[in-house]
């Protein structure tokens, strides 16, 4: 039984921005706190799911703090299945913070991160997959990521995982019955049990594989654009992001610091990092920028090594290629394709003209589509066709754990061990799937899951 009342600002608040902000109150004292602080002129009835107009008033001084709307949602017809009051105030910092302070002074407790969603889970309003989908919808960085979150919020993931868990429970019940009452029951078809366990394991492995594509859509990638000075890194960043984020000149060493730009390609959010050109230099400021470039390269999900097609592939380019960490996927891109018709300048290597995976012109945009496709392929994105639901990291790890447990159970079957050896790992698989949906989950796990949510959700 939840016996306290919580409150928080449920909307993004920034200084001088936003016309409306919402203070959300949930719990047994929500309506009483609303009545204490809200003055509604005229005969406006306090009915559930009805909007009232009035003012938030400081009960100690009688001061009108803000002109506002109040929305009352009585249990169980609310997000948390508790009594909920929302005060719709003016946006910005001052008004909404003053209203929240009055709500807290009237008896509410400041909500923790994700505590409203956690209460929705505890009261049975949401299963754990739906609750996590709420957070993913709020933080979605692309339209496709939002669609996947909505699929989870609509129960698609819960039905998939719940259905697989039920199939395992059916097999577990049959096996445990034979452990205790085999003499009183008809013989169990071991081959049929093995077939069902293999089918469920195959479905789990597919979900784990799909999770990688879903992770790209949710979290995106950090792409470090590296190369010698003046090969066109800043021009490429501006071309891909369709904005003038970076300064473009003919002078080498123009970029002294990291320049970031975010964009979405085929539903995948990308953070482009335009790094300082890596070269030997005595300029102290440029040296700092180069050090940051190397750090960004080590932390990137994929490196895009840009070189000048007009100059050709040089020894300096080859040396820079060696500096890319072996565990960072690399895409070699030749730039200035529009200028590369003539013979290469001095310093180009002999032999093959270049090792480019893609050739482009950052100036004209030629080859941009091929570059985008190659970039997504290099980081493992094969498209999201047919992707209806996608596990998050926590869910993926648990699904992989369940698949591994089923593999051990199948090994026991292959060795023709007694039924109770089959059930040990089968129970572990059932528990892991129950942790995904929240049917078998500890308080510590819940706290860890909901602590990642934003305040007020």
Tab-separated table of C-alpha atoms in Angstrom, residues 235-236 239-240 335-339 359-369:
chain	number	residue	atom	x	y	z
A	235	UNK	CA	32.888	20.981	-45.189
A	236	UNK	CA	31.678	17.380	-44.880
A	239	UNK	CA	27.139	19.062	-45.845
A	240	UNK	CA	25.789	16.125	-43.816
A	335	UNK	CA	36.893	13.905	-50.705
A	336	UNK	CA	37.172	16.557	-53.443
A	337	UNK	CA	36.104	14.158	-56.170
A	338	UNK	CA	35.181	17.212	-58.243
A	339	UNK	CA	38.844	18.300	-58.263
A	359	UNK	CA	34.354	8.943	-52.974
A	360	UNK	CA	32.461	12.193	-52.469
A	361	UNK	CA	32.505	15.907	-53.033
A	362	UNK	CA	31.677	17.761	-49.825
A	363	UNK	CA	31.353	20.904	-51.959
A	364	UNK	CA	28.720	19.652	-54.424
A	365	UNK	CA	27.203	16.778	-52.455
A	366	UNK	CA	28.076	14.143	-55.067
A	367	UNK	CA	28.334	10.715	-53.410
A	368	UNK	CA	26.579	11.801	-50.213
A	369	UNK	CA	23.884	9.125	-50.404
